[in-house]
């Protein structure tokens, strides 16, 4: 195995740390989402509990964060759905090349998400505010897209390095 891959393996702990940070962010967002949703539902049936007027908008925003960040987390685990029906009939190097092509395409998507998402967040998002929270900019509603773009770029670079490494590593036939 070329020396570069041995050196790149040493930064795996950084990738694991970033993965855990984003995973914990998703966990906190999910707990907050559940608590706010429960509060709103209880307030509908128990008149003594005041319903927050900001709850539904905040729930939707938290869901947007969780959706795109969890998609970025799936890249790290290589857990996205993919077509593998013909993999057993194809050459190992062809499969690796197709995986590399797919990862490069996702990397391009991630860069687009970062650039265009940031443009939307600072232009459209900065001009508006939440209806129920006029003090809060809609920037935060658009921000999950560029944030997920950053995470996707980070994890896709790792996937691409692993794909390139697979060209140089012999697979054991067990």
PDB file of C-alpha atoms in Angstrom:
ATOM      1  CA  UNK A   1       0.000   0.000   0.000  1.00  0.00           C
ATOM      2  CA  UNK A   2       1.424   3.415  -0.883  1.00  0.00           C
ATOM      3  CA  UNK A   3       2.715   5.492   2.023  1.00  0.00           C
ATOM      4  CA  UNK A   4       0.192   8.265   1.425  1.00  0.00           C
ATOM      5  CA  UNK A   5      -2.685   6.010   2.481  1.00  0.00           C
ATOM      6  CA  UNK A   6      -0.902   5.045   5.698  1.00  0.00           C
ATOM      7  CA  UNK A   7      -0.489   8.743   6.512  1.00  0.00           C
ATOM      8  CA  UNK A   8      -4.102   9.495   5.611  1.00  0.00           C
ATOM      9  CA  UNK A   9      -5.302   6.708   7.925  1.00  0.00           C
ATOM     10  CA  UNK A  10      -3.822   8.650  10.833  1.00  0.00           C
ATOM     11  CA  UNK A  11      -6.429  11.419  10.438  1.00  0.00           C
ATOM     12  CA  UNK A  12      -9.292   8.923  10.758  1.00  0.00           C
ATOM     13  CA  UNK A  13      -9.705  10.095  14.367  1.00  0.00           C
ATOM     14  CA  UNK A  14     -10.502  13.598  13.073  1.00  0.00           C
ATOM     15  CA  UNK A  15     -13.214  12.176  10.815  1.00  0.00           C
ATOM     16  CA  UNK A  16     -14.614  10.165  13.723  1.00  0.00           C
ATOM     17  CA  UNK A  17     -14.654  13.259  15.943  1.00  0.00           C
ATOM     18  CA  UNK A  18     -16.459  15.381  13.333  1.00  0.00           C
ATOM     19  CA  UNK A  19     -18.914  12.515  12.760  1.00  0.00           C
ATOM     20  CA  UNK A  20     -19.664  12.322  16.496  1.00  0.00           C
ATOM     21  CA  UNK A  21     -20.124  16.098  16.704  1.00  0.00           C
ATOM     22  CA  UNK A  22     -22.661  16.124  13.854  1.00  0.00           C
ATOM     23  CA  UNK A  23     -24.360  13.006  15.254  1.00  0.00           C
ATOM     24  CA  UNK A  24     -24.733  14.649  18.659  1.00  0.00           C
ATOM     25  CA  UNK A  25     -26.078  17.816  17.026  1.00  0.00           C
ATOM     26  CA  UNK A  26     -28.715  15.669  15.285  1.00  0.00           C
ATOM     27  CA  UNK A  27     -29.571  13.965  18.581  1.00  0.00           C
ATOM     28  CA  UNK A  28     -30.052  17.294  20.374  1.00  0.00           C
ATOM     29  CA  UNK A  29     -32.182  18.599  17.489  1.00  0.00           C
ATOM     30  CA  UNK A  30     -34.325  15.450  17.580  1.00  0.00           C
ATOM     31  CA  UNK A  31     -34.880  15.722  21.333  1.00  0.00           C
ATOM     32  CA  UNK A  32     -35.777  19.412  20.987  1.00  0.00           C
ATOM     33  CA  UNK A  33     -38.126  18.574  18.107  1.00  0.00           C
ATOM     34  CA  UNK A  34     -39.882  15.883  20.139  1.00  0.00           C
ATOM     35  CA  UNK A  35     -40.213  18.100  23.217  1.00  0.00           C
ATOM     36  CA  UNK A  36     -41.635  21.062  21.283  1.00  0.00           C
ATOM     37  CA  UNK A  37     -44.014  18.803  19.343  1.00  0.00           C
ATOM     38  CA  UNK A  38     -45.182  17.159  22.565  1.00  0.00           C
ATOM     39  CA  UNK A  39     -45.710  20.580  24.138  1.00  0.00           C
ATOM     40  CA  UNK A  40     -47.852  21.725  21.197  1.00  0.00           C
ATOM     41  CA  UNK A  41     -49.902  18.521  21.157  1.00  0.00           C
ATOM     42  CA  UNK A  42     -50.477  18.624  24.910  1.00  0.00           C
ATOM     43  CA  UNK A  43     -51.475  22.283  24.692  1.00  0.00           C
ATOM     44  CA  UNK A  44     -54.174  21.396  22.160  1.00  0.00           C
ATOM     45  CA  UNK A  45     -55.852  18.984  24.563  1.00  0.00           C
ATOM     46  CA  UNK A  46     -55.024  20.498  27.959  1.00  0.00           C
ATOM     47  CA  UNK A  47     -56.191  24.083  28.105  1.00  0.00           C
ATOM     48  CA  UNK A  48     -54.065  24.874  31.181  1.00  0.00           C
ATOM     49  CA  UNK A  49     -50.893  24.493  29.084  1.00  0.00           C
ATOM     50  CA  UNK A  50     -50.186  27.520  26.882  1.00  0.00           C
ATOM     51  CA  UNK A  51     -49.310  26.659  23.288  1.00  0.00           C
ATOM     52  CA  UNK A  52     -46.191  28.352  21.962  1.00  0.00           C
ATOM     53  CA  UNK A  53     -46.975  30.276  18.800  1.00  0.00           C
ATOM     54  CA  UNK A  54     -43.372  29.814  17.604  1.00  0.00           C
ATOM     55  CA  UNK A  55     -43.448  26.029  17.932  1.00  0.00           C
ATOM     56  CA  UNK A  56     -44.489  24.911  14.468  1.00  0.00           C
ATOM     57  CA  UNK A  57     -41.995  27.108  12.626  1.00  0.00           C
ATOM     58  CA  UNK A  58     -39.202  25.984  14.918  1.00  0.00           C
ATOM     59  CA  UNK A  59     -40.157  22.323  14.476  1.00  0.00           C
ATOM     60  CA  UNK A  60     -39.945  22.677  10.691  1.00  0.00           C
ATOM     61  CA  UNK A  61     -36.562  24.376  10.934  1.00  0.00           C
ATOM     62  CA  UNK A  62     -35.189  21.683  13.245  1.00  0.00           C
ATOM     63  CA  UNK A  63     -36.471  19.008  10.863  1.00  0.00           C
ATOM     64  CA  UNK A  64     -34.650  20.678   7.979  1.00  0.00           C
ATOM     65  CA  UNK A  65     -31.404  20.595   9.974  1.00  0.00           C
ATOM     66  CA  UNK A  66     -31.866  16.927  10.906  1.00  0.00           C
ATOM     67  CA  UNK A  67     -32.752  15.859   7.365  1.00  0.00           C
ATOM     68  CA  UNK A  68     -29.727  17.311   5.629  1.00  0.00           C
ATOM     69  CA  UNK A  69     -27.231  16.655   8.429  1.00  0.00           C
ATOM     70  CA  UNK A  70     -28.284  13.022   8.768  1.00  0.00           C
ATOM     71  CA  UNK A  71     -27.843  12.628   5.003  1.00  0.00           C
ATOM     72  CA  UNK A  72     -24.289  13.909   5.421  1.00  0.00           C
ATOM     73  CA  UNK A  73     -23.738  11.421   8.241  1.00  0.00           C
ATOM     74  CA  UNK A  74     -24.858   8.588   5.977  1.00  0.00           C
ATOM     75  CA  UNK A  75     -22.016   9.460   3.609  1.00  0.00           C
ATOM     76  CA  UNK A  76     -19.480   8.747   6.350  1.00  0.00           C
ATOM     77  CA  UNK A  77     -20.983   5.305   6.981  1.00  0.00           C
ATOM     78  CA  UNK A  78     -21.503   4.654   3.245  1.00  0.00           C
ATOM     79  CA  UNK A  79     -25.123   3.958   4.123  1.00  0.00           C
ATOM     80  CA  UNK A  80     -26.943   5.584   1.219  1.00  0.00           C
ATOM     81  CA  UNK A  81     -29.081   3.364  -0.982  1.00  0.00           C
ATOM     82  CA  UNK A  82     -27.305   2.304  -4.153  1.00  0.00           C
ATOM     83  CA  UNK A  83     -27.788  -0.172  -6.950  1.00  0.00           C
ATOM     84  CA  UNK A  84     -25.597  -3.249  -6.412  1.00  0.00           C
ATOM     85  CA  UNK A  85     -27.511  -5.854  -8.406  1.00  0.00           C
ATOM     86  CA  UNK A  86     -24.807  -6.241 -11.030  1.00  0.00           C
ATOM     87  CA  UNK A  87     -21.788  -5.887  -8.757  1.00  0.00           C
ATOM     88  CA  UNK A  88     -21.187  -9.643  -8.582  1.00  0.00           C
ATOM     89  CA  UNK A  89     -20.910  -9.768 -12.377  1.00  0.00           C
ATOM     90  CA  UNK A  90     -18.550  -6.801 -12.764  1.00  0.00           C
ATOM     91  CA  UNK A  91     -14.825  -6.458 -12.360  1.00  0.00           C
ATOM     92  CA  UNK A  92     -13.648  -5.227  -8.925  1.00  0.00           C
ATOM     93  CA  UNK A  93     -11.830  -2.264 -10.496  1.00  0.00           C
ATOM     94  CA  UNK A  94     -14.910  -1.273 -12.508  1.00  0.00           C
ATOM     95  CA  UNK A  95     -17.040  -1.299  -9.355  1.00  0.00           C
ATOM     96  CA  UNK A  96     -14.431   0.805  -7.575  1.00  0.00           C
ATOM     97  CA  UNK A  97     -14.321   3.231 -10.508  1.00  0.00           C
ATOM     98  CA  UNK A  98     -18.125   3.527 -10.510  1.00  0.00           C
ATOM     99  CA  UNK A  99     -18.106   4.123  -6.739  1.00  0.00           C
ATOM    100  CA  UNK A 100     -15.461   6.794  -7.239  1.00  0.00           C
ATOM    101  CA  UNK A 101     -17.531   8.423  -9.993  1.00  0.00           C
ATOM    102  CA  UNK A 102     -20.608   8.424  -7.745  1.00  0.00           C
ATOM    103  CA  UNK A 103     -18.620   9.933  -4.876  1.00  0.00           C
ATOM    104  CA  UNK A 104     -17.230  12.669  -7.117  1.00  0.00           C
ATOM    105  CA  UNK A 105     -20.796  13.452  -8.273  1.00  0.00           C
ATOM    106  CA  UNK A 106     -21.944  13.721  -4.645  1.00  0.00           C
ATOM    107  CA  UNK A 107     -18.936  15.941  -3.906  1.00  0.00           C
ATOM    108  CA  UNK A 108     -20.012  18.258  -6.743  1.00  0.00           C
ATOM    109  CA  UNK A 109     -23.536  18.317  -5.275  1.00  0.00           C
ATOM    110  CA  UNK A 110     -22.084  19.157  -1.863  1.00  0.00           C
ATOM    111  CA  UNK A 111     -20.120  22.086  -3.300  1.00  0.00           C
ATOM    112  CA  UNK A 112     -23.281  23.342  -5.034  1.00  0.00           C
ATOM    113  CA  UNK A 113     -25.186  22.995  -1.748  1.00  0.00           C
ATOM    114  CA  UNK A 114     -22.504  25.009   0.018  1.00  0.00           C
ATOM    115  CA  UNK A 115     -22.234  27.799  -2.558  1.00  0.00           C
ATOM    116  CA  UNK A 116     -25.870  28.196  -3.604  1.00  0.00           C
ATOM    117  CA  UNK A 117     -27.198  27.437  -0.130  1.00  0.00           C
ATOM    118  CA  UNK A 118     -24.991  30.136   1.359  1.00  0.00           C
ATOM    119  CA  UNK A 119     -26.127  32.608  -1.313  1.00  0.00           C
ATOM    120  CA  UNK A 120     -29.767  31.891  -0.467  1.00  0.00           C
ATOM    121  CA  UNK A 121     -29.140  32.088   3.270  1.00  0.00           C
ATOM    122  CA  UNK A 122     -27.446  35.480   3.125  1.00  0.00           C
ATOM    123  CA  UNK A 123     -29.739  36.962   0.477  1.00  0.00           C
ATOM    124  CA  UNK A 124     -33.284  35.634   0.832  1.00  0.00           C
ATOM    125  CA  UNK A 125     -32.877  34.414   4.395  1.00  0.00           C
ATOM    126  CA  UNK A 126     -31.351  37.610   5.710  1.00  0.00           C
ATOM    127  CA  UNK A 127     -34.203  39.713   4.304  1.00  0.00           C
ATOM    128  CA  UNK A 128     -37.008  37.892   6.078  1.00  0.00           C
ATOM    129  CA  UNK A 129     -37.915  36.834   9.574  1.00  0.00           C
ATOM    130  CA  UNK A 130     -40.073  34.161  11.122  1.00  0.00           C
ATOM    131  CA  UNK A 131     -43.714  35.180  11.436  1.00  0.00           C
ATOM    132  CA  UNK A 132     -43.998  34.033  15.042  1.00  0.00           C
ATOM    133  CA  UNK A 133     -40.477  35.187  15.959  1.00  0.00           C
ATOM    134  CA  UNK A 134     -39.910  38.518  14.182  1.00  0.00           C
ATOM    135  CA  UNK A 135     -36.604  39.006  16.002  1.00  0.00           C
ATOM    136  CA  UNK A 136     -35.142  35.864  14.353  1.00  0.00           C
ATOM    137  CA  UNK A 137     -33.834  36.029  10.792  1.00  0.00           C
ATOM    138  CA  UNK A 138     -34.901  33.423   8.251  1.00  0.00           C
ATOM    139  CA  UNK A 139     -31.176  32.984   7.607  1.00  0.00           C
ATOM    140  CA  UNK A 140     -31.422  30.117  10.120  1.00  0.00           C
ATOM    141  CA  UNK A 141     -34.075  28.412   7.993  1.00  0.00           C
ATOM    142  CA  UNK A 142     -31.763  28.395   4.953  1.00  0.00           C
ATOM    143  CA  UNK A 143     -28.520  27.724   6.844  1.00  0.00           C
ATOM    144  CA  UNK A 144     -28.894  23.898   7.084  1.00  0.00           C
ATOM    145  CA  UNK A 145     -28.209  23.523   3.348  1.00  0.00           C
ATOM    146  CA  UNK A 146     -24.716  25.106   3.320  1.00  0.00           C
ATOM    147  CA  UNK A 147     -23.945  23.518   6.697  1.00  0.00           C
ATOM    148  CA  UNK A 148     -24.770  20.097   5.299  1.00  0.00           C
ATOM    149  CA  UNK A 149     -22.717  20.982   2.215  1.00  0.00           C
ATOM    150  CA  UNK A 150     -19.666  21.494   4.441  1.00  0.00           C
ATOM    151  CA  UNK A 151     -20.263  18.195   6.232  1.00  0.00           C
ATOM    152  CA  UNK A 152     -20.835  16.368   2.942  1.00  0.00           C
ATOM    153  CA  UNK A 153     -17.620  17.772   1.460  1.00  0.00           C
ATOM    154  CA  UNK A 154     -15.720  16.701   4.563  1.00  0.00           C
ATOM    155  CA  UNK A 155     -17.072  13.139   4.496  1.00  0.00           C
ATOM    156  CA  UNK A 156     -16.959  12.789   0.700  1.00  0.00           C
ATOM    157  CA  UNK A 157     -13.252  13.590   0.639  1.00  0.00           C
ATOM    158  CA  UNK A 158     -12.760  10.647   2.985  1.00  0.00           C
ATOM    159  CA  UNK A 159     -14.921   8.386   0.795  1.00  0.00           C
ATOM    160  CA  UNK A 160     -12.968   9.388  -2.321  1.00  0.00           C
ATOM    161  CA  UNK A 161      -9.652   8.654  -0.596  1.00  0.00           C
ATOM    162  CA  UNK A 162     -11.015   5.250   0.463  1.00  0.00           C
ATOM    163  CA  UNK A 163     -12.182   4.568  -3.118  1.00  0.00           C
ATOM    164  CA  UNK A 164      -8.762   5.443  -4.514  1.00  0.00           C
ATOM    165  CA  UNK A 165      -7.129   3.283  -1.841  1.00  0.00           C
ATOM    166  CA  UNK A 166      -9.258   0.320  -2.940  1.00  0.00           C
ATOM    167  CA  UNK A 167      -7.458   0.406  -6.307  1.00  0.00           C
ATOM    168  CA  UNK A 168      -4.181  -0.383  -4.547  1.00  0.00           C
ATOM    169  CA  UNK A 169      -5.364  -2.876  -1.921  1.00  0.00           C
ATOM    170  CA  UNK A 170      -5.941  -6.525  -2.717  1.00  0.00           C
ATOM    171  CA  UNK A 171      -9.213  -7.949  -1.431  1.00  0.00           C
ATOM    172  CA  UNK A 172      -9.017 -11.216   0.475  1.00  0.00           C
ATOM    173  CA  UNK A 173     -11.292 -13.936  -0.899  1.00  0.00           C
ATOM    174  CA  UNK A 174     -12.715 -15.505   2.260  1.00  0.00           C
TER     175      UNK A 174
END
